[in-house]
Coordinates of N, CA, C and O in Angstrom, one line a residue:
M1 N -45.9 11.6 -12.7 CA -44.8 11.8 -12.5 C -44.1 11.0 -13.9 O -42.9 11.1 -14.1
E2 N -44.7 10.3 -14.7 CA -44.5 9.9 -15.7 C -43.5 10.9 -16.5 O -44.3 12.1 -16.6
G3 N -42.4 10.9 -17.2 CA -41.9 11.6 -18.1 C -40.9 12.8 -17.3 O -40.2 13.3 -18.1
K4 N -41.4 12.6 -16.0 CA -40.7 13.3 -15.4 C -39.5 13.0 -14.6 O -39.4 12.2 -14.3
K5 N -37.9 13.5 -14.7 CA -37.1 13.5 -14.1 C -37.1 13.9 -12.6 O -37.3 14.6 -12.4
V6 N -37.1 12.8 -11.7 CA -36.6 13.1 -10.4 C -34.9 13.5 -9.8 O -34.4 12.8 -10.5
K7 N -34.6 14.6 -9.5 CA -33.6 15.0 -8.7 C -33.4 14.0 -7.2 O -34.2 14.1 -6.8
G8 N -32.2 13.5 -6.9 CA -31.7 13.2 -6.2 C -31.5 11.8 -5.9 O -30.7 11.5 -7.1
F9 N -31.2 11.0 -4.8 CA -30.7 9.7 -4.6 C -31.5 8.8 -3.6 O -31.9 9.2 -2.5
L10 N -31.5 7.6 -3.7 CA -31.8 6.6 -3.0 C -31.3 6.5 -1.8 O -30.0 6.2 -1.7
V11 N -32.1 6.3 -0.6 CA -30.9 6.0 0.2 C -31.7 5.1 1.5 O -33.1 4.8 1.5
P12 N -30.7 4.3 1.8 CA -31.3 3.0 2.5 C -32.1 3.5 3.8 O -31.6 4.3 4.2
V13 N -33.4 2.5 4.0 CA -33.9 3.2 5.2 C -34.0 1.7 6.1 O -34.4 0.8 6.0
R14 N -33.7 2.2 7.3 CA -34.6 1.1 8.4 C -35.7 1.6 9.3 O -35.8 3.0 9.1
T15 N -36.5 0.3 9.9 CA -37.5 0.9 10.6 C -37.4 0.7 12.0 O -37.1 -0.4 12.1
E16 N -37.5 1.5 12.9 CA -37.4 1.5 14.3 C -38.7 2.0 14.7 O -39.2 3.4 14.4
Y17 N -39.3 1.5 15.6 CA -40.4 1.8 16.4 C -41.5 2.8 15.6 O -42.1 3.7 15.5
G18 N -41.6 1.9 14.3 CA -42.7 2.3 13.5 C -42.4 3.7 12.3 O -42.8 4.1 12.0
E19 N -40.9 4.1 13.0 CA -40.3 5.6 11.9 C -39.4 4.2 11.1 O -38.8 3.5 11.3
S20 N -39.5 5.1 9.6 CA -38.8 4.9 8.5 C -37.2 6.0 8.7 O -38.0 7.0 8.9
L21 N -36.4 5.2 9.0 CA -35.2 6.4 9.2 C -34.0 6.2 8.0 O -33.7 4.7 8.0
P22 N -33.7 6.9 7.7 CA -32.5 6.9 6.4 C -31.5 6.6 7.0 O -31.1 7.0 8.2
T23 N -30.5 5.9 6.6 CA -29.6 5.3 7.0 C -28.2 5.1 6.0 O -28.4 5.0 4.8
V24 N -27.2 5.8 6.6 CA -26.1 5.8 5.6 C -24.6 5.2 6.5 O -24.2 5.4 7.4
N25 N -23.9 4.0 6.0 CA -23.1 3.4 6.2 C -21.8 4.2 5.9 O -21.6 4.4 4.9
L26 N -21.1 4.6 7.0 CA -19.7 5.6 6.5 C -18.3 4.1 7.1 O -18.9 3.5 7.8
G27 N -17.4 4.8 6.4 CA -16.3 3.9 6.6 C -15.5 4.1 7.8 O -16.1 5.2 8.5
P28 N -14.6 3.3 7.9 CA -13.7 4.2 9.1 C -13.5 5.6 9.1 O -12.9 6.1 8.2
V29 N -13.6 6.6 10.4 CA -13.1 7.8 10.7 C -11.7 7.9 11.3 O -11.9 7.3 12.6
S30 N -10.7 8.5 10.6 CA -9.7 8.8 11.8 C -9.6 10.6 12.2 O -9.9 10.9 11.3
I31 N -9.3 10.4 13.2 CA -9.5 11.7 14.0 C -8.1 12.0 14.3 O -7.6 11.2 15.3
Y32 N -7.3 13.3 13.8 CA -6.0 13.2 14.5 C -5.8 14.6 15.1 O -6.2 15.6 14.4
R33 N -5.3 14.8 16.6 CA -4.8 16.2 16.9 C -3.8 16.8 15.6 O -3.4 16.2 14.8
E34 N -4.0 18.4 16.0 CA -3.4 19.1 15.1 C -1.8 18.7 15.4 O -1.5 18.5 16.9
M35 N -0.8 18.8 14.7 CA 0.4 18.5 14.7 C 1.1 19.6 15.4 O 1.1 20.9 14.9
K36 N 2.0 19.1 16.6 CA 2.8 20.3 17.3 C 4.3 19.8 17.1 O 4.6 18.8 17.4
Y37 N 4.8 20.4 16.8 CA 6.6 20.5 17.1 C 7.4 20.7 18.2 O 7.3 22.4 18.1
A38 N 7.8 19.9 18.7 CA 8.6 20.3 19.9 C 9.9 21.2 19.5 O 10.6 22.0 20.0
T39 N 10.4 20.8 18.4 CA 11.8 21.3 17.9 C 11.4 21.6 16.0 O 11.1 20.8 15.1
P40 N 12.9 22.3 15.8 CA 12.5 22.5 14.2 C 12.8 21.0 13.5 O 12.5 20.5 12.5
E41 N 13.7 20.1 14.3 CA 14.0 19.1 13.4 C 12.9 18.1 13.5 O 13.1 17.0 12.3
E42 N 12.0 18.4 14.3 CA 10.6 17.1 14.2 C 10.3 17.7 13.3 O 9.3 16.8 12.8
R43 N 9.4 19.1 12.9 CA 9.0 19.7 11.8 C 10.0 18.9 10.6 O 8.9 18.6 9.5
R44 N 11.0 19.1 10.4 CA 11.6 18.7 8.9 C 11.4 17.1 9.0 O 11.1 16.6 7.8
A45 N 11.4 16.3 10.3 CA 11.3 14.9 9.9 C 10.1 14.6 9.6 O 9.7 13.7 8.9
Y46 N 8.9 15.3 10.0 CA 7.3 15.1 9.8 C 7.1 15.4 8.0 O 6.9 14.7 7.5
N47 N 8.0 17.1 7.8 CA 8.0 16.9 6.4 C 8.7 16.0 5.5 O 8.1 15.5 4.3
R48 N 9.6 15.6 5.7 CA 10.8 14.7 5.3 C 9.4 13.1 4.9 O 9.6 12.6 3.7
L49 N 8.4 12.8 6.1 CA 8.0 11.6 6.0 C 7.3 11.8 5.1 O 6.5 10.8 4.1
V50 N 6.3 12.8 5.2 CA 5.3 13.3 4.2 C 5.6 13.2 2.9 O 5.1 12.6 1.8
R51 N 6.7 13.6 2.4 CA 7.3 13.6 1.1 C 7.4 12.4 0.6 O 7.2 11.8 -0.4
D52 N 8.2 11.5 1.3 CA 8.8 10.2 1.3 C 7.5 9.1 0.9 O 7.0 8.4 0.2
V53 N 6.5 9.3 1.9 CA 5.2 8.8 1.7 C 4.5 9.1 0.3 O 3.6 8.4 -0.4
K54 N 4.6 10.6 -0.3 CA 3.8 10.7 -1.1 C 4.3 10.3 -2.5 O 3.9 9.9 -3.7
I55 N 6.0 9.9 -2.4 CA 6.6 8.8 -3.1 C 6.2 7.8 -3.5 O 6.4 7.1 -4.8
T56 N 6.4 7.3 -2.4 CA 6.2 5.7 -2.0 C 4.9 4.9 -2.2 O 4.8 3.9 -2.6
L57 N 4.1 5.7 -1.8 CA 2.5 5.1 -1.6 C 2.0 4.7 -2.9 O 1.3 3.5 -2.8
P58 N 2.1 5.5 -4.0 CA 1.9 4.6 -5.1 C 2.1 3.6 -5.5 O 1.6 2.9 -6.1
Y59 N 3.7 3.4 -5.0 CA 4.3 2.3 -5.9 C 3.8 1.1 -4.8 O 3.5 -0.1 -5.5
A60 N 3.4 1.3 -3.6 CA 2.8 0.3 -3.0 C 1.4 -0.2 -3.1 O 1.2 -1.1 -3.3
K61 N 1.0 1.0 -3.6 CA -0.7 0.6 -4.1 C -0.8 -0.2 -5.5 O -1.4 -1.0 -5.5
M62 N 0.4 0.2 -6.4 CA 0.6 -0.7 -7.2 C 0.8 -1.9 -7.2 O 0.7 -3.0 -8.0
V63 N 1.9 -2.1 -6.3 CA 2.2 -3.4 -5.7 C 1.2 -4.7 -5.3 O 0.9 -5.6 -5.9
N64 N 0.5 -3.7 -4.7 CA -0.5 -4.5 -4.5 C -2.1 -5.2 -5.6 O -2.3 -6.1 -5.5
E65 N -1.8 -4.1 -6.4 CA -2.8 -4.1 -7.3 C -2.3 -5.5 -8.4 O -2.9 -6.5 -9.0
T66 N -1.0 -5.3 -8.7 CA -0.2 -6.2 -9.9 C -0.4 -7.7 -9.1 O -0.7 -8.8 -9.7
M67 N 0.1 -7.9 -7.9 CA -0.4 -9.2 -7.0 C -1.7 -9.5 -7.2 O -1.2 -10.9 -7.4
M68 N -2.7 -8.8 -6.7 CA -3.9 -9.5 -7.0 C -4.5 -10.1 -8.5 O -4.8 -10.8 -8.9
E69 N -3.9 -9.3 -9.5 CA -4.2 -9.3 -10.6 C -3.3 -10.7 -11.3 O -3.9 -11.4 -11.7
T70 N -2.0 -10.8 -10.8 CA -1.5 -11.8 -11.1 C -1.8 -12.8 -10.3 O -2.0 -14.0 -11.2
Y71 N -2.2 -13.0 -9.3 CA -2.9 -14.4 -8.8 C -3.8 -14.8 -9.3 O -4.2 -16.1 -9.2
E72 N -4.8 -14.0 -9.6 CA -6.3 -13.9 -10.5 C -5.9 -14.6 -11.7 O -6.6 -15.5 -11.6
Y73 N -4.9 -14.3 -12.4 CA -4.6 -14.8 -13.5 C -3.9 -16.4 -13.5 O -4.2 -17.0 -14.4
L74 N -3.1 -16.3 -12.5 CA -2.3 -17.4 -12.2 C -3.1 -18.7 -12.1 O -3.1 -19.7 -12.0
L75 N -4.6 -18.4 -11.2 CA -5.6 -19.3 -10.9 C -6.3 -19.7 -12.6 O -6.8 -21.1 -12.4
T76 N -6.1 -19.1 -13.2 CA -6.7 -19.7 -14.5 C -6.0 -20.5 -15.4 O -6.2 -20.9 -16.5
L77 N -4.6 -20.5 -15.2 CA -3.6 -21.0 -15.8 C -3.5 -22.7 -15.7 O -3.8 -22.8 -14.3
P78 N -3.6 -23.3 -16.6 CA -3.8 -24.8 -16.6 C -2.5 -25.7 -15.6 O -3.1 -27.0 -15.2
N79 N -1.3 -25.3 -15.6 CA -0.5 -25.7 -14.6 C 0.5 -25.6 -14.4 O 0.8 -24.1 -14.8
D80 N 1.5 -26.0 -13.5 CA 2.7 -25.4 -13.0 C 3.7 -25.0 -13.7 O 4.3 -23.7 -13.9
K81 N 4.1 -25.5 -15.0 CA 5.0 -24.8 -16.0 C 4.4 -23.6 -16.9 O 5.1 -22.7 -16.8
A82 N 2.9 -23.6 -16.9 CA 2.3 -22.1 -17.4 C 2.6 -21.0 -16.6 O 3.2 -19.9 -16.6
R83 N 2.2 -21.3 -15.5 CA 2.3 -20.4 -13.9 C 3.8 -20.2 -14.1 O 3.8 -18.7 -13.7
E84 N 4.7 -20.6 -13.9 CA 6.2 -20.4 -13.9 C 6.6 -19.5 -15.0 O 7.5 -18.7 -14.8
A85 N 5.9 -20.1 -16.3 CA 6.7 -19.0 -17.6 C 5.7 -17.8 -17.2 O 6.5 -16.9 -17.4
H86 N 4.6 -17.7 -16.8 CA 4.3 -16.4 -16.3 C 4.5 -15.6 -15.7 O 5.1 -14.4 -16.2
L87 N 5.2 -16.3 -14.5 CA 5.9 -15.5 -13.3 C 7.0 -14.9 -13.6 O 7.6 -13.8 -13.7
K88 N 7.9 -15.5 -14.8 CA 9.1 -15.2 -15.5 C 8.9 -14.0 -16.3 O 9.6 -13.3 -16.3
R89 N 8.1 -14.2 -17.4 CA 7.6 -12.9 -18.1 C 7.6 -11.6 -17.5 O 7.7 -10.6 -17.3
M90 N 6.5 -11.9 -16.3 CA 5.7 -10.5 -15.3 C 6.8 -10.3 -14.5 O 7.8 -8.6 -14.3
Q91 N 8.0 -11.1 -14.1 CA 9.3 -10.6 -13.1 C 10.6 -9.6 -14.1 O 10.9 -8.7 -13.6
K92 N 10.2 -10.3 -15.4 CA 11.1 -9.6 -16.1 C 10.7 -7.9 -16.9 O 11.5 -7.2 -16.7
E93 N 9.3 -7.9 -17.1 CA 8.6 -6.8 -17.9 C 8.5 -6.1 -16.2 O 8.8 -4.6 -16.4
L94 N 8.3 -6.4 -15.1 CA 8.3 -5.6 -13.8 C 9.9 -4.9 -13.8 O 9.9 -3.7 -13.4
Y95 N 10.8 -5.7 -13.9 CA 12.1 -5.1 -13.6 C 12.3 -4.2 -14.9 O 13.1 -2.9 -14.3
E96 N 12.0 -4.3 -16.0 CA 12.4 -3.4 -17.1 C 11.8 -2.0 -16.8 O 12.4 -0.8 -16.9
Q97 N 10.2 -2.1 -16.2 CA 9.6 -1.0 -16.1 C 9.9 -0.2 -14.9 O 10.2 1.1 -15.0
Y98 N 10.4 -0.8 -13.9 CA 10.2 -0.4 -12.6 C 11.9 -0.2 -12.2 O 11.8 0.9 -11.0
K99 N 12.5 -0.7 -12.2 CA 14.0 -0.8 -12.0 C 14.8 0.9 -12.0 O 15.2 1.2 -11.0
P100 N 14.5 1.4 -13.3 CA 15.1 2.7 -13.1 C 14.5 3.7 -12.4 O 15.2 4.4 -11.7
E101 N 12.8 3.2 -12.0 CA 12.5 4.3 -10.9 C 12.9 3.9 -9.5 O 12.9 4.9 -8.5
M102 N 13.0 2.2 -9.4 CA 13.0 2.3 -7.9 C 14.4 2.2 -7.5 O 15.3 3.0 -6.4
K103 N 15.9 3.1 -8.5 CA 17.4 3.3 -8.3 C 17.1 4.9 -7.8 O 18.2 4.8 -6.9
K104 N 16.3 5.5 -8.2 CA 16.3 7.0 -7.6 C 15.5 6.9 -6.3 O 15.8 8.0 -5.3
L105 N 14.8 5.9 -5.8 CA 14.6 5.9 -4.3 C 15.8 6.0 -3.3 O 16.6 5.3 -3.6
T106 N 15.6 6.8 -2.0 CA 16.6 7.3 -1.3 C 16.6 5.6 -0.5 O 15.6 5.0 -0.3
L107 N 17.7 5.5 0.5 CA 17.6 4.4 1.6 C 16.3 4.1 2.3 O 15.4 3.3 2.8
R108 N 16.1 5.5 2.7 CA 14.8 5.5 3.7 C 13.6 5.5 2.9 O 12.7 4.7 3.6
Q109 N 13.6 6.2 1.7 CA 12.1 5.7 0.9 C 12.0 4.2 0.8 O 11.1 3.3 0.6
G110 N 13.2 3.3 0.6 CA 13.1 1.9 0.4 C 12.9 1.3 1.4 O 11.7 0.3 1.1
K111 N 13.1 1.5 2.6 CA 12.6 1.0 3.8 C 11.2 1.4 4.5 O 10.4 0.5 4.5
L112 N 10.7 2.7 3.7 CA 9.3 3.0 3.8 C 8.5 2.2 3.0 O 7.6 1.7 2.9
L113 N 9.0 1.9 2.0 CA 8.3 1.1 0.6 C 8.1 -0.2 1.1 O 6.7 -0.8 1.1
L114 N 9.0 -0.7 1.7 CA 8.8 -2.1 2.4 C 7.4 -2.3 3.4 O 6.8 -3.2 3.4
K115 N 7.7 -1.4 4.3 CA 6.8 -1.2 5.1 C 4.8 -1.0 4.5 O 4.0 -1.2 4.9
L116 N 5.1 0.0 3.1 CA 4.0 0.5 2.8 C 3.1 -0.5 2.2 O 2.4 -0.9 1.9
I117 N 4.2 -1.9 1.3 CA 3.8 -2.9 0.6 C 3.3 -3.7 1.8 O 2.2 -4.2 1.7
T118 N 3.5 -3.9 3.0 CA 2.9 -4.6 4.1 C 1.5 -4.0 4.5 O 0.7 -4.8 4.7
R119 N 1.9 -2.7 4.8 CA 0.2 -2.3 4.8 C -0.8 -2.2 3.9 O -2.0 -2.5 4.0
E120 N -0.4 -2.2 2.7 CA -1.3 -2.5 1.1 C -1.9 -4.0 1.4 O -2.7 -4.1 0.6
T121 N -1.2 -4.8 1.4 CA -0.9 -5.9 0.9 C -1.4 -7.4 2.3 O -1.6 -8.2 2.1
N122 N -1.1 -6.1 3.2 CA -1.1 -7.4 4.3 C -0.6 -8.6 4.7 O -0.8 -9.6 5.0
S123 N 0.7 -8.6 4.0 CA 1.5 -9.7 3.8 C 3.2 -8.9 3.6 O 3.3 -7.7 3.0
T124 N 4.2 -9.3 4.1 CA 5.4 -8.8 4.1 C 5.9 -9.2 3.0 O 5.4 -10.2 2.0
S125 N 7.0 -8.3 2.2 CA 7.4 -8.3 1.0 C 8.3 -9.8 1.0 O 8.0 -10.3 0.1
Y126 N 8.7 -10.5 2.0 CA 9.2 -11.6 2.0 C 7.9 -12.7 1.9 O 8.4 -13.6 0.5
E127 N 6.7 -12.7 2.3 CA 6.1 -13.6 2.1 C 5.5 -13.5 0.3 O 5.4 -14.4 0.2
L128 N 5.6 -11.9 0.0 CA 5.0 -11.7 -1.2 C 5.9 -12.4 -2.3 O 5.4 -13.7 -3.3
I129 N 7.1 -12.2 -2.0 CA 8.3 -12.9 -2.9 C 8.1 -14.8 -2.6 O 8.5 -15.4 -3.7
D130 N 8.3 -15.1 -1.3 CA 8.2 -16.5 -1.3 C 7.3 -17.3 -2.1 O 7.1 -18.3 -2.8
S131 N 5.7 -16.6 -1.6 CA 4.7 -17.0 -2.8 C 4.6 -17.3 -4.0 O 4.5 -18.3 -4.6
F132 N 5.5 -15.9 -4.5 CA 5.4 -16.2 -6.1 C 6.9 -16.7 -6.7 O 6.4 -17.7 -7.8
L133 N 7.9 -16.5 -6.2 CA 9.0 -16.9 -6.7 C 9.8 -18.1 -5.8 O 11.0 -18.6 -6.5
G134 N 9.3 -18.2 -4.7 CA 9.7 -19.3 -3.6 C 10.7 -19.0 -2.6 O 11.3 -17.6 -2.7
G135 N 11.0 -19.7 -1.9 CA 11.9 -19.5 -0.9 C 13.3 -18.8 -1.0 O 13.6 -18.4 -0.1
F136 N 13.6 -19.8 -1.7 CA 15.4 -19.5 -2.4 C 15.4 -17.8 -3.0 O 16.4 -16.9 -2.4
A137 N 14.6 -17.7 -3.4 CA 14.5 -16.0 -4.1 C 14.1 -15.2 -2.9 O 14.9 -14.1 -2.7
A138 N 13.2 -15.8 -2.0 CA 13.0 -14.7 -0.8 C 14.1 -14.6 0.2 O 14.6 -13.3 0.6
G139 N 14.8 -15.7 0.4 CA 15.7 -15.4 1.0 C 17.0 -14.5 0.5 O 17.5 -13.9 1.2
F140 N 17.2 -14.9 -0.8 CA 18.0 -14.1 -1.2 C 18.1 -12.7 -1.5 O 18.9 -11.8 -1.0
W141 N 16.6 -12.0 -2.0 CA 16.6 -10.7 -1.6 C 16.6 -10.2 -0.4 O 16.9 -8.9 -0.1
N142 N 16.2 -11.1 0.9 CA 16.1 -10.4 2.5 C 17.9 -10.4 2.5 O 17.9 -9.3 3.1
M143 N 18.4 -11.5 2.2 CA 20.1 -10.8 2.6 C 20.3 -10.0 1.6 O 21.1 -9.0 2.2
F144 N 20.1 -9.6 0.6 CA 20.4 -8.2 -0.3 C 19.8 -6.8 0.6 O 20.9 -6.0 0.9
A145 N 18.5 -7.2 0.9 CA 17.9 -6.0 1.8 C 19.1 -5.9 2.9 O 19.2 -4.5 3.5
K146 N 19.2 -6.7 3.6 CA 19.9 -6.6 5.3 C 21.4 -6.2 5.1 O 21.7 -5.4 5.4
F147 N 22.1 -6.2 3.6 CA 23.2 -5.2 3.3 C 22.8 -4.1 3.7 O 24.2 -3.5 3.7
F148 N 21.7 -3.9 3.1 CA 21.6 -1.9 3.1 C 20.5 -2.0 4.2 O 20.4 -0.6 4.5
G149 N 20.4 -2.5 5.5 CA 20.0 -2.4 6.6 C 18.3 -2.3 6.5 O 17.8 -1.6 7.6
A150 N 18.0 -3.0 5.5 CA 16.5 -3.3 5.4 C 16.4 -4.5 5.6 O 17.1 -5.7 5.8
S151 N 14.9 -5.1 5.6 CA 14.7 -6.2 6.0 C 13.0 -6.5 5.0 O 12.3 -5.8 5.3
L152 N 12.8 -7.6 4.4 CA 11.7 -8.0 3.6 C 10.9 -8.5 4.8 O 9.5 -8.7 4.3
K153 N 11.1 -8.7 5.9 CA 10.2 -9.1 6.8 C 9.7 -8.0 7.5 O 8.9 -8.4 8.8
A154 N 10.1 -7.1 7.4 CA 9.5 -5.9 8.2 C 7.9 -5.8 8.3 O 7.6 -6.1 7.3
D155 N 7.5 -5.8 9.6 CA 6.1 -5.5 10.0 C 5.9 -4.4 9.9 O 6.4 -3.2 9.8
Y156 N 4.4 -4.1 10.1 CA 4.0 -2.7 10.1 C 2.5 -2.8 11.0 O 1.7 -3.6 11.5
D157 N 3.0 -1.7 11.9 CA 2.3 -1.6 13.3 C 1.4 -0.1 13.1 O 2.2 0.6 13.5
P158 N 0.2 -0.2 12.6 CA 0.2 1.0 12.5 C -0.7 1.6 13.6 O -1.2 3.1 13.7
Y159 N -1.0 0.9 14.7 CA -1.2 1.6 16.0 C 0.0 1.9 17.1 O -0.2 2.5 18.0
G160 N 1.3 1.3 16.3 CA 2.2 1.6 17.7 C 3.2 2.5 16.9 O 3.2 3.6 16.6
K161 N 4.4 1.8 16.7 CA 5.6 2.4 16.1 C 5.3 3.0 14.9 O 6.3 4.0 14.5
D162 N 4.7 2.7 13.9 CA 4.4 3.0 12.7 C 3.1 4.0 12.8 O 2.3 4.6 11.7
A163 N 2.5 4.5 13.5 CA 1.5 5.5 13.9 C 1.4 6.7 13.1 O 0.4 7.0 12.4
M164 N 2.7 7.2 13.3 CA 3.0 8.4 12.3 C 2.8 8.0 11.0 O 2.3 9.0 10.1
I165 N 3.3 7.0 10.2 CA 3.2 6.4 9.1 C 1.8 6.6 8.3 O 1.5 6.8 7.2
E166 N 1.1 5.7 9.3 CA -0.5 5.4 8.9 C -0.8 6.8 9.0 O -1.6 7.2 8.2
R167 N -0.9 8.1 10.1 CA -1.4 9.2 10.0 C -1.1 9.7 8.5 O -2.0 10.5 7.7
V168 N 0.1 9.5 8.1 CA 0.8 10.4 7.2 C -0.1 9.8 5.8 O -0.6 10.4 4.6
C169 N -0.4 8.6 5.5 CA -0.9 7.6 4.7 C -2.3 8.1 4.5 O -3.0 8.3 3.4
T170 N -2.7 8.0 5.7 CA -4.4 8.3 5.6 C -4.5 9.7 5.2 O -5.6 10.0 4.1
E171 N -3.6 10.5 5.6 CA -4.0 12.0 5.3 C -3.7 12.4 3.8 O -4.3 12.9 3.1
V172 N -2.8 11.6 3.3 CA -2.4 11.4 1.8 C -3.5 11.1 0.8 O -3.8 11.5 0.0
E173 N -4.1 9.8 1.0 CA -5.2 9.3 0.4 C -6.3 10.2 0.4 O -7.0 9.8 -0.5
Y174 N -6.6 10.7 1.5 CA -7.7 11.7 1.9 C -7.6 13.0 0.8 O -8.6 13.9 0.8
G175 N -6.4 13.3 0.7 CA -6.0 14.6 -0.1 C -5.7 15.7 1.4 O -5.7 16.9 0.4
L176 N -5.7 15.6 2.0 CA -5.5 16.2 3.3 C -4.3 17.2 3.4 O -3.9 18.1 3.7
I177 N -3.1 16.4 2.8 CA -2.0 17.0 2.9 C -1.5 16.7 1.7 O -1.8 15.7 0.9

């Protein structure tokens, strides 16, 4: 076989009862029933949710990536003064870059974004702001959000009240819708 290219791929194997069995580990699999709508309003609400998830989910994923990168970078800085300077710089850059795009979101999309940030980061927006900018800033922004009927402390329940959002997110992530 020297000099010959072999086509294919290697698969992990486990041995049971003297037999070698190919093994492939799969991630979680979601199976959903076909959508059925009782009324045209339900169909419109679902289509609106799909549209809103497609708009906001990339931002939630970006927030998660930015938070992870920022946290890792903050660990490399020598002291609190350098960390605070970096956070101020990051905050200013993020405002300049995303403020025009965030202003285009509807109130419903903004509330959905808060839930999706919680979904992606496993922390509420309030907790994220509190950990990076402090409790005063988190309280201020939460009060500002409440003025518009939202909350930075909004939780995410993928198996309960947010099951439809989870379904749409999963289907969007896998390119099914």
